[in-house]
Tab-separated table of C-alpha atoms in Angstrom:
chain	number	residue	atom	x	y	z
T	1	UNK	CA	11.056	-11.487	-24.140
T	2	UNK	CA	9.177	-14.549	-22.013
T	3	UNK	CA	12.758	-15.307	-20.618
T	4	UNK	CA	13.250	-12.004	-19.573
T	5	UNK	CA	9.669	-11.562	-17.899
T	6	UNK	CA	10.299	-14.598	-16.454
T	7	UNK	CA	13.842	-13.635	-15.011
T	8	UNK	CA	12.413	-10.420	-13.336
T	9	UNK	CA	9.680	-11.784	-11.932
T	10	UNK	CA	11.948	-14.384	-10.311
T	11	UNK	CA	14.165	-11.808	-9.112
T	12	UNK	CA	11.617	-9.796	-7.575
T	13	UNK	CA	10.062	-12.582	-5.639
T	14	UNK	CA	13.504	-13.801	-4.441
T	15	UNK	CA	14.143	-9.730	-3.285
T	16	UNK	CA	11.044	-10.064	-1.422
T	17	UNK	CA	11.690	-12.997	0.463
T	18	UNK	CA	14.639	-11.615	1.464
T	19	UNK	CA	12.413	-8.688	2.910
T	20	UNK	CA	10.254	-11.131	4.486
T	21	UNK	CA	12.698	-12.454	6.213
T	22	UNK	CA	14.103	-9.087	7.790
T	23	UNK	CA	10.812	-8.303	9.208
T	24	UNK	CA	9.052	-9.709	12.393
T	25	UNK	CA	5.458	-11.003	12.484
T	26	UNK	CA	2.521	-8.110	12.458
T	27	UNK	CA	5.814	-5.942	10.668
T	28	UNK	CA	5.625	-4.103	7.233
T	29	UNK	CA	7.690	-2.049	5.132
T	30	UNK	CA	6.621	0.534	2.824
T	31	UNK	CA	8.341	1.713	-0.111
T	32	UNK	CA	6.800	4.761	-1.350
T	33	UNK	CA	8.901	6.987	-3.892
T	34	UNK	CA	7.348	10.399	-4.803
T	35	UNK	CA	8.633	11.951	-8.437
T	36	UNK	CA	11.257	9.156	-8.060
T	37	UNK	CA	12.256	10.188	-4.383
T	38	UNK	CA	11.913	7.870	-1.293
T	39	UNK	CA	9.411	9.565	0.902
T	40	UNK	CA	9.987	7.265	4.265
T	41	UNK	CA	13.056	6.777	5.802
T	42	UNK	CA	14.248	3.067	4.803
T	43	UNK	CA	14.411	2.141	8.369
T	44	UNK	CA	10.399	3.055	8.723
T	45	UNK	CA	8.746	-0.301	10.208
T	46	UNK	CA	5.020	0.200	10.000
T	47	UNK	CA	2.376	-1.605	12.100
T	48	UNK	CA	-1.337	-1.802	12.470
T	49	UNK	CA	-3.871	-3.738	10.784
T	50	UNK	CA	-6.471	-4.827	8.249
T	51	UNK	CA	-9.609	-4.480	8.295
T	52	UNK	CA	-11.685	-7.175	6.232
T	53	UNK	CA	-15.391	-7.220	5.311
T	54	UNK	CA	-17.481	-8.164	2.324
T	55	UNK	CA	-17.429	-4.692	0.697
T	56	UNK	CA	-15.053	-3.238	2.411
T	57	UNK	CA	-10.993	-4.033	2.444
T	58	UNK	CA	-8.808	-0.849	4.832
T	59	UNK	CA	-5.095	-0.878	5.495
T	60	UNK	CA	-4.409	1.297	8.499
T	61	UNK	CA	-0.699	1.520	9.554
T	62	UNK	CA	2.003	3.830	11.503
T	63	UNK	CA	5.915	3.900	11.880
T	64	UNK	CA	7.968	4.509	14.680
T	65	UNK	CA	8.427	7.890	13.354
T	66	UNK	CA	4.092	8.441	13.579
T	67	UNK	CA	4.116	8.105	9.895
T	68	UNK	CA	0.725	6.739	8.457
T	69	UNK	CA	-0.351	5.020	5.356
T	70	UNK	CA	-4.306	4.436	5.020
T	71	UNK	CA	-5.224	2.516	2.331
T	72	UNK	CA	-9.340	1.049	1.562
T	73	UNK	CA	-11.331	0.252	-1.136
T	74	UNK	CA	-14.881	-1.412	-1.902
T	75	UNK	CA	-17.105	-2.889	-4.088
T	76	UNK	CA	-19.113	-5.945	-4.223
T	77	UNK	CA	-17.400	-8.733	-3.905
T	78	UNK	CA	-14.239	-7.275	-4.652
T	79	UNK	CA	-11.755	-10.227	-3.870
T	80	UNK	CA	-13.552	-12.450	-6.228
T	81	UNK	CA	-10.568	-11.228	-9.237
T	82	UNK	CA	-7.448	-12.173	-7.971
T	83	UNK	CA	-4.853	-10.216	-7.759
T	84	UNK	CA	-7.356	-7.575	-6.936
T	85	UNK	CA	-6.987	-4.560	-8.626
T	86	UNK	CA	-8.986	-1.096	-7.950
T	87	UNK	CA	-8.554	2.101	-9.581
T	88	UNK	CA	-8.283	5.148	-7.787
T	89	UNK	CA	-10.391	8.640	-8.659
T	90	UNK	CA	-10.212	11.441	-7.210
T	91	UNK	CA	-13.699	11.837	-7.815
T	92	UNK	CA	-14.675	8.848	-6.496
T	93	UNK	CA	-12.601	8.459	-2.797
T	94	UNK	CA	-15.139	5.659	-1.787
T	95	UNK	CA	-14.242	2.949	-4.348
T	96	UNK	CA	-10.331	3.315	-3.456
T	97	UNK	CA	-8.612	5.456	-1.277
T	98	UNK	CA	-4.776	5.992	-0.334
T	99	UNK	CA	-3.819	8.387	2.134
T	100	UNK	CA	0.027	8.790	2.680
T	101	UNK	CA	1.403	11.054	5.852
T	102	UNK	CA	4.339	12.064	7.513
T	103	UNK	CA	5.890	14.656	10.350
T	104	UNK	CA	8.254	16.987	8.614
T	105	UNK	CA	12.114	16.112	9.659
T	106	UNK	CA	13.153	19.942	10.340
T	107	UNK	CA	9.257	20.443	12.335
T	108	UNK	CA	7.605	17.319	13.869
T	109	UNK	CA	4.750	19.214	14.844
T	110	UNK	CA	3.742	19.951	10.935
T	111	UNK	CA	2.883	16.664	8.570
T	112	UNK	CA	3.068	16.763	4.982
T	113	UNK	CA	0.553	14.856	3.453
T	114	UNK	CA	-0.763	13.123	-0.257
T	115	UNK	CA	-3.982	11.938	-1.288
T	116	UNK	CA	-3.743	9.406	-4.126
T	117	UNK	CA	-5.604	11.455	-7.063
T	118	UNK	CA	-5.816	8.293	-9.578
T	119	UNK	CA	-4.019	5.074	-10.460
T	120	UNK	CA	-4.038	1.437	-9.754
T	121	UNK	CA	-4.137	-0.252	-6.379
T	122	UNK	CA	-2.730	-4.016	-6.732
T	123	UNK	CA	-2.752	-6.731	-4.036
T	124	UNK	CA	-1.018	-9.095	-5.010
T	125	UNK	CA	-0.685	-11.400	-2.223
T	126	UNK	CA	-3.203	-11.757	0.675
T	127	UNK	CA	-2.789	-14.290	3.146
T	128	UNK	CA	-2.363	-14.733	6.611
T	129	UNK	CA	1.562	-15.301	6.093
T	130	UNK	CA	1.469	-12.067	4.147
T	131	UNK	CA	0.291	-8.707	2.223
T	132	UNK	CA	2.419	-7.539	-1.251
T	133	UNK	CA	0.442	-4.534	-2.610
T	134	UNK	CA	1.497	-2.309	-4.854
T	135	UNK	CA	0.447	1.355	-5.518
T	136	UNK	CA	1.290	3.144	-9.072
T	137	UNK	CA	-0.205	6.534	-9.686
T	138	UNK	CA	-0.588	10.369	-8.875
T	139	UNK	CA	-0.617	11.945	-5.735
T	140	UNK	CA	-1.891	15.284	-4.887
T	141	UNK	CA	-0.955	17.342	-1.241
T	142	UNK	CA	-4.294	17.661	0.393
T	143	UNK	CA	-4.336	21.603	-0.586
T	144	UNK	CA	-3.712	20.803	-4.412
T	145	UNK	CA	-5.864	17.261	-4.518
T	146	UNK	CA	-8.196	19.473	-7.024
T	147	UNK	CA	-5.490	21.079	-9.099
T	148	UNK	CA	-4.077	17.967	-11.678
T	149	UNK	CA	-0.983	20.055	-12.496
T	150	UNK	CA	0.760	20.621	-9.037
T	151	UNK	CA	0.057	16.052	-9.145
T	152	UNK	CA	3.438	14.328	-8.489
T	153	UNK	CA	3.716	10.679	-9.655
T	154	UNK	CA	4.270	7.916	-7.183
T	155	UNK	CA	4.987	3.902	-6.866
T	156	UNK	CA	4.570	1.811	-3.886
T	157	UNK	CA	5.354	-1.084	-2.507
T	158	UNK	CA	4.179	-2.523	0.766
T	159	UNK	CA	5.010	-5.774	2.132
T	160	UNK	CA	3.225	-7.023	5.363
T	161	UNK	CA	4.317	-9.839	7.336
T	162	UNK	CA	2.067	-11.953	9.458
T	163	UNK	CA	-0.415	-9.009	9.131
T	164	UNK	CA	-2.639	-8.287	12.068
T	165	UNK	CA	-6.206	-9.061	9.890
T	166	UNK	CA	-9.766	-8.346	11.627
T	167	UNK	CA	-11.868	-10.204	9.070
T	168	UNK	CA	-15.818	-10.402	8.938
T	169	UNK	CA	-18.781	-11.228	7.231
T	170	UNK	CA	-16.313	-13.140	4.649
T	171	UNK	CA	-14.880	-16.466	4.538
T	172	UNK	CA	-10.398	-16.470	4.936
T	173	UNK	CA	-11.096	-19.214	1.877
T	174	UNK	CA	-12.687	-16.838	-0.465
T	175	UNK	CA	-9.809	-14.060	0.345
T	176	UNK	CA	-6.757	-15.438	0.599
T	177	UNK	CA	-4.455	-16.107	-2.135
């Protein structure tokens, strides 16, 4: 069982440096799949930045295709755990957030839209060479975000290269990992 942890975790590593490498500084891509469908087109490059503060971590990016992922979360010293992990509630939007958006292929000038309504927000990288979070959850469209049986499930993975970081009223030392 250890070998085969071991072997994946390899694997999945070695399929992200391979990512890496595809992607130009301040670049990310984002995987999302939605009830095991891919939600953004696989050539989506997203850009935009993080915001860093004490209490406060936000992911703000867009694709060429004005597609927008929004992710932030809080808390008191919340990169002290590392990886950093925060739930998601959809009673509780302030602690953790994730806001996924895109224009409709057959009508650009309607979006469809999700609201992550609870699961697990994972950073598991966070340097100044690069982001790997991962999202694993439900999401809700904004008009059903209250109704737990129209929920779809949902996985993410974003990987940010070089990202464009505003960081204050923290230390890069007590952050990156």
């Amino acid at each position: 069982m250890l070998i085969f942890v071991l072997f994946n975790s390899c694997r999945l590593k070695k399929d992200y440096k391979k990512e890496f490498e595809l992607l130009r500084p301040g670049e990310a891509r984002i995987s999302v799949k939605i009830d095991n469908q891919s939600f953004y087109p696989e050539e989506s490059i997203f850009k935009g930045e993080i915001s860093i503060f004490d209490t406060f971590f936000r992911l703000n990016v867009f694709d060429q295709f004005e597609s927008n992922v929004v992710i932030s979360f809080g808390g008191q010293n919340w990169y002290k755990e590392k990886p950093v992990r925060k739930q998601v509630f959809i009673d509780n939007q302030v602690a953790a957030s994730v806001l996924i958006g895109k224009l409709q292929q057959d009508d650009h000038t309607k979006g469809i839209g999700y609201l992550m309504t609870e699961g697990e927000i994972t950073v598991e990288a966070l340097s100044e060479e690069k982001m790997i979070m991962h999202l694993k959850g439900k999401v809700g469209r904004y008009e059903v975000q209250r109704e737990p049986e129209k929920w779809n499930e949902m996985e993410a993975t974003i990987l940010y290269k070089k990202p464009d970081m505003k960081i204050q009223a923290t230390n890069k030392k007590d952050i990156f990992y």
